[in-house]
Amino acid sequence: MDKDCFKTKYDRSASADSPPAYGESAETRGSLPHRIIESFKRDPNAHVTAHISFASLAPGQKFDLENAVEKTANSPLQRSLRGRHLQMIAIGGSIGTGLFVGSGKVLATGGPASLLIAYALIGCMLYCTVHALGEMAVIFPVAGSFAHFSTRFIDPAWGFAMGWNYALQWLVILPLEIVAASITVDYWESTISNAAWVALFWSIIVSINLFGVKGYGEAEFVFSFVKVIAVIGFIILGIILNCAGGPNGGYIGGNYWHDPGAFNNGFKGLCSVCVNAAFAFVGTELVGLAAAETANPRKSLPTAVKQVFWRITLFYIVSLTLVGLLVPYTDDRLINSRFSADAKASPFVISIKNAGIEVLDSVMNVVIMIAVISVGNSAIYGSSRTLAALAEQRQAPSFLAYIDRKGRPLWAIGIASALGLLGFLAATDQQENVFEWMIAISGLSSILTWGSICLAHIRFRRAWKIQGHSLNELAFRSQAGIIGSWVGFIFNVLLLIAQFWVGFAPIGYEDMTTIGLVCNFFSKYLAAPVVLLFYIPYKLWFRTKVLSCRDMDLRTGRRELNIPYLIQEERAMQAAWPAWKRLYKFFC
């Protein structure tokens, strides 16, 4: 195979507005409007493997795993994301309302000590999970990422359930975040209808994604940069305020840890806080999903994965420690929230207002708005790529696999964008009931996704060893190793148990009616039966089996098969580094 043929099949970085290809002049290429129209046509290289009919499969076999693996490995998605995009997505991609606003409810429920313990525990679990995902995504940068890994290393039926679970999570989050963005405007007591703001924010989010993966990457780079600067600024301000440096003066120290106290509602309060804290980290796994659209995942993905340590330590643990020092958990404003993006319930905003600082609370509300738009942007990206990967594996309608010449899964983006129009329910009287059940659908999705990532990594490592490979062949190894994946898997199971408990018997359940208890349980645990509705019928119909480690395909989709010597050279160079550089590279 010659160079040009190889590039046509595997390098999708060429776009409609790139320099003219061989044999093509500026005149034959067409005008800008013509090139824009042409860019929406199907990528001529989209069908990289022949379609295999059910009739050609072995008796009793209805799911063709080999074909599914090859389809996702050779997806025509563009590889336009750079290292800086991945690093900012990793550092600030999931910093959103869960930190800026949701932490207020967590603080009120469990107290400052529970707040800190919960976020630290979830952070440790996610550190292990993202490293496990990074190891698999570097060696297999395929479309669909973790959903595909569940199909490939666990069971095709479970991969089907996880793929649709993840897609539904982002599909329902999109309208929720659009409404949340419109509600941030209410902080300034705007007289303009929420529907107008919904239309504006919907248009912004959809437009960004129509620019393709590079548009998503650039937007997230800017959004994440703003969020990171805001959190760092708050940390500096929080230290000053705690040490009596605010306009109102007065040393605070650890007073609120003594009065009203460090804990609230005991052990059940801590369990409730852990479950709620998990939602603040939603989107952390997106860095793995983006691997299939990264120019050089072997170089940029490990660095991005390591950034998770700093995000957890600096942006969550340090900032929330200060929040617990500056705001008592008895403050009524923490729970008097209309919605997840109500800045009036944000402990960050409350601490600023308590200090008597003018204008800065409005600045923080702008940051919250940007964070919400960022999550909405990720919602279209995450759902569209997952739907396209499911279609490529024949686990979703085939039209969703349509990918144009700019590498955009157009039909999948269109479906996600259309569901975003549900945000106009914000202008109706039933918005709270509708959105409560939409939140319920996505409630456990991330916990199930993270648990599946850890389990897939455990089975991958087992298959890697059984099939005669050594760990030295891996371009990137999880720093937490296989033990970290077991810790992450077990902790996710414990989170599911804790969610069941607080859903079945929530804090204050003695005063609730039977109907209220039933509604509370399903609002907390609806995602579990939804996943089972995907998993069980699919498994019975296609008669899939849990994959044997000896039969797993560990070759298809490995973008670089002949790099052992490169890895050896790199490790030889690393061994010669001074101690400070090895330490720096370990964390960065």
Coordinates of C-alpha atoms in Angstrom, one line a residue:
M1 CA 0.0 0.0 0.0
D2 CA 1.5 3.3 -1.0
K3 CA 1.6 6.5 1.2
D4 CA -1.4 8.2 -0.4
C5 CA -3.6 5.1 -0.1
F6 CA -2.6 4.8 3.6
K7 CA -3.4 8.4 4.2
T8 CA -6.8 8.1 2.6
K9 CA -7.8 5.2 4.8
Y10 CA -6.4 6.2 8.1
D11 CA -5.7 9.9 8.1
R12 CA -9.0 11.9 8.3
S13 CA -7.4 15.2 9.1
A14 CA -7.8 16.5 5.6
S15 CA -10.9 18.8 5.4
A16 CA -12.9 20.6 2.7
D17 CA -11.1 23.9 3.4
S18 CA -7.5 22.4 3.4
P19 CA -5.1 23.0 0.5
P20 CA -6.1 21.5 -2.8
A21 CA -5.3 17.8 -3.1
Y22 CA -3.2 16.2 -5.7
G23 CA -4.7 16.7 -9.2
E24 CA -7.0 19.4 -7.9
S25 CA -6.6 23.2 -8.7
A26 CA -8.2 26.1 -7.1
E27 CA -10.6 26.4 -10.1
T28 CA -11.8 22.8 -9.9
R29 CA -12.1 22.9 -6.2
G30 CA -15.0 25.4 -6.2
S31 CA -16.0 28.5 -4.3
L32 CA -16.3 28.8 -0.5
P33 CA -20.1 28.3 -0.5
H34 CA -19.7 25.3 -2.7
R35 CA -17.0 23.8 -0.4
I36 CA -19.3 24.3 2.6
I37 CA -22.1 22.5 0.9
E38 CA -19.8 19.7 -0.2
S39 CA -18.5 19.3 3.4
F40 CA -21.9 18.1 4.5
K41 CA -21.8 15.2 2.1
R42 CA -20.8 11.7 3.3
D43 CA -17.1 11.0 3.7
P44 CA -16.3 8.8 0.7
N45 CA -14.1 6.7 3.0
A46 CA -16.8 6.3 5.6
H47 CA -17.4 2.6 4.7
V48 CA -14.1 1.1 5.6
T49 CA -15.4 -2.4 6.0
A50 CA -18.0 -4.4 4.1
H51 CA -21.4 -4.9 5.5
I52 CA -21.8 -8.4 6.8
S53 CA -25.3 -9.9 6.9
F54 CA -26.8 -12.1 9.6
A55 CA -26.9 -15.0 7.1
S56 CA -23.1 -15.1 6.9
L57 CA -22.7 -15.5 10.6
A58 CA -22.2 -18.8 12.5
P59 CA -25.3 -20.7 13.6
G60 CA -26.8 -19.1 16.8
Q61 CA -24.5 -16.0 16.4
K62 CA -26.2 -12.7 15.7
F63 CA -23.8 -10.2 16.8
D64 CA -20.6 -9.9 14.7
L65 CA -18.0 -8.7 17.2
E66 CA -15.2 -8.8 14.7
N67 CA -17.0 -6.5 12.3
A68 CA -18.0 -4.1 15.1
V69 CA -14.4 -3.9 16.3
E70 CA -13.1 -3.1 12.8
K71 CA -15.8 -0.5 12.2
T72 CA -15.0 1.5 15.4
A73 CA -11.3 1.1 14.8
N74 CA -11.5 2.7 11.3
S75 CA -14.1 5.3 12.0
P76 CA -13.8 8.3 9.6
L77 CA -14.0 10.8 12.5
Q78 CA -11.5 13.6 12.0
R79 CA -8.4 13.7 14.1
S80 CA -8.1 17.4 14.8
L81 CA -7.8 17.6 18.5
R82 CA -4.3 18.6 19.8
G83 CA -2.6 18.2 23.1
R84 CA -3.6 21.5 24.4
H85 CA -7.3 20.7 23.7
L86 CA -7.1 17.5 25.6
Q87 CA -5.2 19.0 28.5
M88 CA -7.8 21.8 29.1
I89 CA -10.6 19.3 28.6
A90 CA -8.9 17.1 31.3
I91 CA -8.2 20.0 33.7
G92 CA -11.5 21.9 33.4
G93 CA -13.8 20.0 31.2
S94 CA -16.1 18.7 34.0
I95 CA -15.9 21.7 36.3
G96 CA -19.5 22.9 36.2
T97 CA -22.6 23.5 38.3
G98 CA -21.8 20.4 40.4
L99 CA -18.9 22.3 41.9
F100 CA -20.1 25.9 41.7
V101 CA -23.7 25.3 42.8
G102 CA -24.3 21.7 43.6
S103 CA -21.6 21.8 46.3
G104 CA -24.0 24.0 48.3
K105 CA -26.6 21.3 48.6
V106 CA -23.9 18.8 49.5
L107 CA -22.6 21.2 52.2
A108 CA -26.1 21.6 53.7
T109 CA -26.8 17.9 53.7
G110 CA -23.5 16.6 55.2
G111 CA -21.6 19.5 56.6
P112 CA -18.1 20.7 55.7
A113 CA -16.3 17.5 56.8
S114 CA -18.6 15.2 54.8
L115 CA -18.2 17.6 51.9
L116 CA -14.4 17.2 51.9
I117 CA -14.4 13.5 52.6
A118 CA -17.0 12.8 49.8
Y119 CA -15.2 14.8 47.1
A120 CA -11.8 13.3 48.2
L121 CA -13.2 9.7 48.0
I122 CA -14.9 10.3 44.6
G123 CA -11.7 12.0 43.4
C124 CA -9.5 9.0 44.3
M125 CA -11.9 6.7 42.6
L126 CA -12.0 8.8 39.4
Y127 CA -8.2 9.1 39.4
C128 CA -8.0 5.3 39.2
T129 CA -10.8 5.1 36.6
V130 CA -9.4 7.8 34.3
H131 CA -6.0 6.2 34.3
A132 CA -7.5 2.8 33.5
L133 CA -9.4 4.4 30.6
G134 CA -6.3 6.3 29.5
E135 CA -4.3 3.0 29.3
M136 CA -6.9 1.4 27.0
A137 CA -7.6 4.5 25.0
V138 CA -3.9 5.0 24.1
I139 CA -3.5 1.5 22.7
F140 CA -7.0 1.4 21.2
P141 CA -8.1 5.0 20.2
V142 CA -11.4 3.8 18.8
A143 CA -14.7 5.5 18.3
G144 CA -17.1 5.0 21.2
S145 CA -14.2 4.5 23.7
F146 CA -15.5 3.1 27.0
A147 CA -18.8 1.9 25.6
H148 CA -16.9 0.0 22.9
F149 CA -14.5 -1.4 25.6
S150 CA -17.5 -2.9 27.4
T151 CA -18.5 -4.6 24.1
R152 CA -15.0 -5.7 23.4
F153 CA -13.7 -6.8 26.8
I154 CA -16.9 -7.8 28.8
D155 CA -20.1 -8.6 26.8
P156 CA -21.6 -7.1 23.6
A157 CA -25.0 -6.9 25.4
W158 CA -23.4 -5.0 28.3
G159 CA -21.6 -2.7 25.8
F160 CA -24.9 -2.1 24.1
A161 CA -26.5 -1.1 27.4
M162 CA -23.6 1.1 28.4
G163 CA -23.5 2.8 25.0
W164 CA -27.2 3.7 25.2
N165 CA -26.9 4.5 28.9
Y166 CA -24.2 7.1 28.2
A167 CA -25.9 8.5 25.1
L168 CA -29.2 9.0 27.0
Q169 CA -27.3 10.6 29.9
W170 CA -26.0 13.4 27.6
L171 CA -29.2 13.6 25.6
V172 CA -31.3 14.5 28.7
I173 CA -28.5 16.7 30.2
L174 CA -28.5 19.0 27.1
P175 CA -32.0 20.5 27.6
L176 CA -31.4 20.6 31.4
E177 CA -28.2 22.6 30.9
I178 CA -29.8 25.0 28.4
V179 CA -32.5 25.8 30.9
A180 CA -29.9 26.1 33.6
A181 CA -28.0 28.7 31.5
S182 CA -31.3 30.7 31.0
I183 CA -31.8 30.6 34.8
T184 CA -28.4 32.1 35.5
V185 CA -29.7 35.2 33.8
D186 CA -32.4 35.5 36.5
Y187 CA -29.7 36.3 39.0
W188 CA -29.8 39.9 37.5
E189 CA -33.7 39.9 37.7
S190 CA -34.1 39.9 33.9
T191 CA -37.6 40.7 32.6
I192 CA -36.9 38.8 29.3
S193 CA -38.7 35.5 29.0
N194 CA -36.6 32.3 29.7
A195 CA -37.7 31.0 26.3
A196 CA -35.7 33.7 24.6
W197 CA -32.6 32.8 26.5
V198 CA -33.1 29.1 25.8
A199 CA -33.2 29.9 22.1
L200 CA -30.0 31.9 22.4
F201 CA -28.0 29.4 24.3
W202 CA -29.3 26.5 22.2
S203 CA -28.1 28.3 19.1
I204 CA -24.7 28.9 20.5
I205 CA -24.2 25.3 21.6
V206 CA -25.4 23.8 18.3
S207 CA -23.3 26.3 16.3
I208 CA -20.1 25.3 18.1
N209 CA -20.7 21.6 17.3
L210 CA -21.4 22.3 13.7
F211 CA -17.8 23.5 13.4
G212 CA -16.7 19.9 14.0
V213 CA -14.5 18.4 16.6
K214 CA -12.0 21.3 16.2
G215 CA -14.8 23.8 17.1
Y216 CA -15.7 21.7 20.1
G217 CA -12.0 21.5 21.1
E218 CA -11.4 25.3 20.8
A219 CA -14.6 26.2 22.6
E220 CA -13.7 23.8 25.5
F221 CA -10.2 25.3 25.6
V222 CA -11.6 28.7 26.2
F223 CA -14.4 27.6 28.5
S224 CA -12.0 25.5 30.6
F225 CA -9.4 28.3 30.8
V226 CA -12.1 30.7 32.2
K227 CA -13.2 28.2 34.8
V228 CA -9.7 27.4 35.9
I229 CA -8.8 31.1 36.3
A230 CA -12.1 31.6 38.3
V231 CA -11.3 28.7 40.6
I232 CA -7.7 29.8 41.2
G233 CA -9.0 33.4 41.8
F234 CA -11.5 32.1 44.3
I235 CA -8.9 30.1 46.2
I236 CA -6.7 33.2 46.6
L237 CA -9.7 35.3 47.6
G238 CA -11.0 32.6 50.0
I239 CA -7.7 32.5 51.9
I240 CA -7.7 36.3 52.2
L241 CA -11.3 36.3 53.4
N242 CA -10.7 33.5 56.0
C243 CA -7.7 35.5 57.3
A244 CA -9.8 38.6 57.9
G245 CA -8.8 40.3 54.7
G246 CA -12.4 41.1 53.5
P247 CA -14.2 44.5 53.6
N248 CA -16.2 43.4 56.6
G249 CA -13.0 42.1 58.4
G250 CA -13.1 39.5 61.1
Y251 CA -11.0 36.3 61.3
I252 CA -13.0 33.2 60.5
G253 CA -10.5 30.3 60.7
G254 CA -12.3 27.0 61.5
N255 CA -15.2 28.5 63.5
Y256 CA -17.9 27.0 61.3
W257 CA -16.4 23.5 61.9
H258 CA -17.2 24.0 65.6
D259 CA -20.5 25.9 65.3
P260 CA -22.7 24.6 63.7
G261 CA -20.3 21.7 63.4
A262 CA -18.3 19.5 60.9
F263 CA -20.9 16.9 60.2
N264 CA -24.7 16.9 59.6
N265 CA -27.1 14.0 59.5
G266 CA -24.4 11.5 60.5
F267 CA -23.4 8.5 58.3
K268 CA -26.5 8.8 56.1
G269 CA -25.6 12.4 55.4
L270 CA -22.1 11.3 54.3
C271 CA -23.6 8.6 52.0
S272 CA -26.0 11.2 50.5
V273 CA -23.1 13.6 50.0
C274 CA -21.0 10.9 48.2
V275 CA -23.8 10.2 45.7
N276 CA -24.3 13.9 45.0
A277 CA -20.6 14.6 44.8
A278 CA -20.3 11.9 42.1
F279 CA -22.5 14.0 39.9
A280 CA -20.0 16.9 40.1
F281 CA -17.5 14.8 38.3
V282 CA -19.7 13.9 35.3
G283 CA -17.8 14.4 32.1
T284 CA -14.4 13.4 33.5
E285 CA -14.3 10.4 31.1
L286 CA -14.8 12.6 28.0
V287 CA -11.0 12.8 27.6
G288 CA -11.1 9.1 26.7
L289 CA -14.0 9.6 24.2
A290 CA -11.9 12.2 22.4
A291 CA -9.0 9.9 21.9
A292 CA -10.4 8.7 18.5
E293 CA -10.3 12.3 17.3
T294 CA -6.9 13.1 18.6
A295 CA -3.9 13.6 16.2
N296 CA -1.4 11.7 18.4
P297 CA -3.1 10.0 21.4
R298 CA 0.1 8.1 22.3
K299 CA 1.7 11.5 23.1
S300 CA -1.1 13.8 24.2
L301 CA -3.5 11.4 26.0
P302 CA -1.1 10.3 28.9
T303 CA -0.4 14.0 29.7
A304 CA -4.1 14.8 29.7
V305 CA -4.9 11.9 31.9
K306 CA -2.3 12.9 34.5
Q307 CA -3.9 16.4 34.7
V308 CA -6.9 14.8 36.4
F309 CA -4.8 14.6 39.6
W310 CA -4.4 18.4 39.7
R311 CA -8.0 19.1 38.9
I312 CA -9.2 16.9 41.8
T313 CA -6.6 18.1 44.2
L314 CA -6.5 21.8 43.4
F315 CA -9.9 22.7 41.9
Y316 CA -12.1 20.5 44.0
I317 CA -10.4 19.7 47.3
V318 CA -8.7 23.0 48.0
S319 CA -11.6 25.2 46.8
L320 CA -14.2 23.2 48.7
T321 CA -12.1 23.2 51.9
L322 CA -12.3 27.0 51.7
V323 CA -16.1 26.9 51.0
G324 CA -16.5 24.8 54.2
L325 CA -14.6 27.4 56.1
L326 CA -16.4 30.4 54.7
V327 CA -20.1 29.3 54.7
P328 CA -21.9 27.5 57.6
Y329 CA -24.0 24.5 56.5
T330 CA -27.0 26.0 58.2
D331 CA -27.3 28.9 55.7
D332 CA -30.8 28.8 54.3
R333 CA -29.6 30.0 50.9
L334 CA -27.8 26.8 50.2
I335 CA -31.0 24.8 49.8
N336 CA -33.4 27.5 48.6
S337 CA -32.6 26.8 45.0
R338 CA -35.0 26.6 42.1
F339 CA -32.5 24.8 39.9
S340 CA -29.0 23.4 39.7
A341 CA -27.6 26.6 38.2
D342 CA -29.2 29.1 40.6
A343 CA -26.2 31.2 41.6
K344 CA -28.1 32.5 44.7
A345 CA -27.5 28.9 46.2
S346 CA -23.9 28.8 45.2
P347 CA -21.6 28.7 48.3
F348 CA -19.0 30.5 46.1
V349 CA -21.4 33.4 45.6
I350 CA -22.7 33.3 49.2
S351 CA -19.1 33.5 50.6
I352 CA -18.5 36.6 48.4
K353 CA -21.7 38.3 49.4
N354 CA -21.1 37.5 53.1
A355 CA -17.7 39.3 52.8
G356 CA -19.5 42.4 51.5
I357 CA -17.7 42.5 48.1
E358 CA -19.7 44.2 45.4
V359 CA -19.8 43.1 41.7
L360 CA -17.7 40.0 42.2
D361 CA -20.8 37.9 42.8
S362 CA -22.0 38.9 39.3
V363 CA -18.6 37.9 37.9
M364 CA -19.0 34.5 39.5
N365 CA -22.4 34.1 38.0
V366 CA -21.0 34.7 34.6
V367 CA -18.5 31.9 35.3
I368 CA -21.4 29.7 36.3
M369 CA -23.1 30.5 33.0
I370 CA -20.0 29.7 31.0
A371 CA -19.7 26.4 32.9
V372 CA -23.3 25.5 32.1
I373 CA -22.7 26.3 28.3
S374 CA -19.6 24.2 28.5
V375 CA -21.5 21.2 29.8
G376 CA -24.1 21.7 27.1
N377 CA -21.4 21.7 24.5
S378 CA -20.0 18.5 25.9
A379 CA -23.5 17.0 25.9
I380 CA -23.8 17.2 22.1
Y381 CA -20.3 16.0 21.6
G382 CA -20.6 13.0 24.0
S383 CA -24.0 11.9 22.8
S384 CA -23.4 12.3 19.1
R385 CA -20.0 10.4 19.1
T386 CA -21.6 7.6 21.2
L387 CA -24.6 7.3 18.9
A388 CA -22.4 7.2 15.9
A389 CA -20.2 4.5 17.4
L390 CA -23.2 2.4 18.3
A391 CA -24.5 2.7 14.7
E392 CA -21.1 1.6 13.4
Q393 CA -21.3 -1.5 15.6
R394 CA -24.9 -2.1 14.3
Q395 CA -26.3 -1.4 17.8
A396 CA -28.2 1.7 16.7
P397 CA -30.0 2.7 13.5
S398 CA -27.5 2.8 10.6
F399 CA -28.3 6.4 9.6
L400 CA -26.7 7.6 12.8
A401 CA -23.3 6.4 11.4
Y402 CA -23.5 9.1 8.7
I403 CA -20.2 11.1 9.0
D404 CA -19.5 14.0 6.6
R405 CA -16.3 15.1 5.0
K406 CA -15.6 17.4 8.0
G407 CA -15.8 14.4 10.3
R408 CA -19.1 15.4 11.8
P409 CA -21.7 12.7 12.7
L410 CA -24.4 14.9 11.3
W411 CA -27.5 12.8 12.0
A412 CA -26.3 12.1 15.6
I413 CA -25.7 15.8 16.1
G414 CA -29.1 16.6 14.6
I415 CA -30.9 14.2 17.0
A416 CA -29.0 15.6 20.1
S417 CA -29.8 19.2 18.9
A418 CA -33.4 18.4 18.4
L419 CA -33.8 17.0 21.9
G420 CA -32.2 20.2 23.2
L421 CA -35.3 22.0 22.1
L422 CA -37.0 20.4 25.1
G423 CA -35.4 23.3 27.0
F424 CA -38.4 25.3 25.9
L425 CA -40.4 23.5 28.6
A426 CA -38.8 26.1 30.9
A427 CA -41.6 28.4 29.7
T428 CA -44.3 26.0 30.9
D429 CA -45.9 25.2 34.3
Q430 CA -44.7 21.6 34.2
Q431 CA -41.0 22.2 33.9
E432 CA -40.1 21.0 37.4
N433 CA -41.9 17.6 37.0
V434 CA -40.5 17.0 33.5
F435 CA -37.0 17.9 34.4
E436 CA -37.1 15.9 37.7
W437 CA -37.7 12.7 35.7
M438 CA -35.2 13.7 33.1
I439 CA -32.6 14.0 35.8
A440 CA -33.7 10.6 37.2
I441 CA -32.9 9.0 33.8
S442 CA -29.3 10.2 34.0
G443 CA -28.9 9.9 37.7
L444 CA -26.8 6.7 37.9
S445 CA -25.4 6.8 34.4
S446 CA -22.0 8.0 35.3
I447 CA -21.5 5.6 38.2
L448 CA -22.4 2.7 35.9
T449 CA -20.1 4.0 33.2
W450 CA -17.2 4.4 35.6
G451 CA -17.7 0.9 37.0
S452 CA -17.8 -0.5 33.5
I453 CA -14.5 1.2 32.6
C454 CA -12.8 -0.3 35.6
L455 CA -14.2 -3.8 34.9
A456 CA -13.2 -3.6 31.2
H457 CA -9.6 -2.6 32.3
I458 CA -9.4 -5.5 34.7
R459 CA -10.5 -8.0 31.9
F460 CA -8.2 -6.3 29.4
R461 CA -5.2 -6.7 31.6
R462 CA -6.1 -10.4 32.2
A463 CA -6.5 -11.0 28.4
W464 CA -3.2 -9.1 27.8
K465 CA -1.3 -11.4 30.1
I466 CA -3.0 -14.7 29.0
Q467 CA -2.3 -13.9 25.3
G468 CA 1.4 -13.6 26.0
H469 CA 1.9 -9.8 26.1
S470 CA 4.0 -8.0 28.7
L471 CA 3.2 -4.6 30.4
N472 CA 6.4 -3.2 28.7
E473 CA 4.5 -3.3 25.4
L474 CA 2.0 -0.7 26.6
A475 CA 2.7 2.8 25.5
F476 CA 1.0 4.1 28.7
R477 CA 0.3 2.3 31.9
S478 CA -2.2 3.2 34.5
Q479 CA -0.4 4.7 37.5
A480 CA -2.9 3.0 39.8
G481 CA -2.5 -0.3 38.0
I482 CA -4.9 -3.2 38.2
I483 CA -5.3 -2.6 42.0
G484 CA -6.6 0.9 41.2
S485 CA -9.2 -0.6 38.8
W486 CA -10.4 -3.0 41.5
V487 CA -10.7 -0.1 43.9
G488 CA -12.6 1.9 41.4
F489 CA -14.9 -0.9 40.5
I490 CA -15.7 -1.8 44.2
F491 CA -16.2 1.8 45.1
N492 CA -18.7 2.3 42.2
V493 CA -20.6 -0.7 43.5
L494 CA -20.7 0.8 47.0
L495 CA -22.0 4.0 45.4
L496 CA -24.9 2.1 43.8
I497 CA -25.7 0.5 47.2
A498 CA -25.5 3.9 48.9
Q499 CA -27.8 5.4 46.3
F500 CA -30.3 2.6 46.8
W501 CA -30.3 3.2 50.5
V502 CA -30.8 7.0 50.4
G503 CA -33.4 6.5 47.7
F504 CA -35.3 3.9 49.6
A505 CA -35.0 5.6 53.0
P506 CA -33.9 9.3 52.5
I507 CA -33.1 11.7 55.2
G508 CA -36.4 12.6 56.9
Y509 CA -38.3 9.7 55.3
E510 CA -40.3 9.3 58.5
D511 CA -42.3 12.4 57.6
M512 CA -42.9 11.4 54.0
T513 CA -46.0 9.7 52.5
T514 CA -45.8 6.3 50.8
I515 CA -46.3 8.0 47.4
G516 CA -43.6 10.4 48.2
L517 CA -41.2 7.6 49.1
V518 CA -41.9 5.7 45.9
C519 CA -41.4 8.8 43.7
N520 CA -38.2 9.6 45.6
F521 CA -36.8 6.1 45.0
F522 CA -37.5 6.1 41.3
S523 CA -36.2 9.6 40.9
K524 CA -32.9 8.4 42.4
Y525 CA -32.7 4.9 40.9
L526 CA -34.6 5.0 37.6
A527 CA -31.4 4.7 35.5
A528 CA -30.8 1.2 36.8
P529 CA -34.0 -0.4 35.4
V530 CA -33.5 1.6 32.2
V531 CA -30.1 -0.1 31.7
L532 CA -31.6 -3.5 32.5
L533 CA -34.2 -2.9 29.8
F534 CA -31.4 -2.4 27.3
Y535 CA -29.3 -5.2 28.5
I536 CA -31.6 -8.2 29.1
P537 CA -33.7 -8.1 25.8
Y538 CA -30.5 -7.5 23.8
K539 CA -28.7 -10.4 25.5
L540 CA -31.7 -12.8 25.0
W541 CA -32.3 -11.8 21.4
F542 CA -28.6 -11.9 20.2
R543 CA -27.6 -14.6 22.6
T544 CA -24.3 -12.9 23.5
K545 CA -21.9 -14.4 26.0
V546 CA -19.3 -12.9 28.4
L547 CA -16.1 -12.9 26.3
S548 CA -13.3 -15.3 27.1
C549 CA -10.0 -13.6 27.8
R550 CA -8.3 -15.9 25.3
D551 CA -10.7 -14.9 22.5
M552 CA -10.5 -11.2 22.9
D553 CA -9.2 -9.2 19.9
L554 CA -6.2 -7.3 21.1
R555 CA -4.9 -6.3 17.7
T556 CA -7.6 -4.5 15.7
G557 CA -7.7 -0.8 16.3
R558 CA -4.1 -0.5 17.7
R559 CA -3.1 2.6 15.7
E560 CA 0.6 1.9 16.0
L561 CA 1.5 -1.8 16.1
N562 CA 5.3 -1.5 15.5
I563 CA 6.4 0.7 18.3
P564 CA 8.0 -1.5 20.9
Y565 CA 11.4 -0.2 20.0
L566 CA 10.2 3.4 20.2
I567 CA 8.8 2.7 23.7
Q568 CA 12.2 1.2 24.7
E569 CA 14.0 4.2 23.4
E570 CA 11.7 6.6 25.3
R571 CA 12.1 4.7 28.5
A572 CA 15.8 4.6 28.2
M573 CA 15.8 8.4 27.8
Q574 CA 13.4 8.7 30.8
A575 CA 15.8 6.6 32.9
A576 CA 18.5 9.3 32.3
W577 CA 16.3 12.1 33.5
P578 CA 17.2 13.9 36.8
A579 CA 15.0 13.1 39.8
W580 CA 13.1 16.4 39.6
K581 CA 12.1 15.8 36.0
R582 CA 10.9 12.2 36.6
L583 CA 8.8 13.5 39.5
Y584 CA 7.4 16.3 37.3
K585 CA 6.6 13.9 34.5
F586 CA 4.9 11.5 36.9
F587 CA 2.3 14.1 37.8
C588 CA 2.3 16.0 34.4

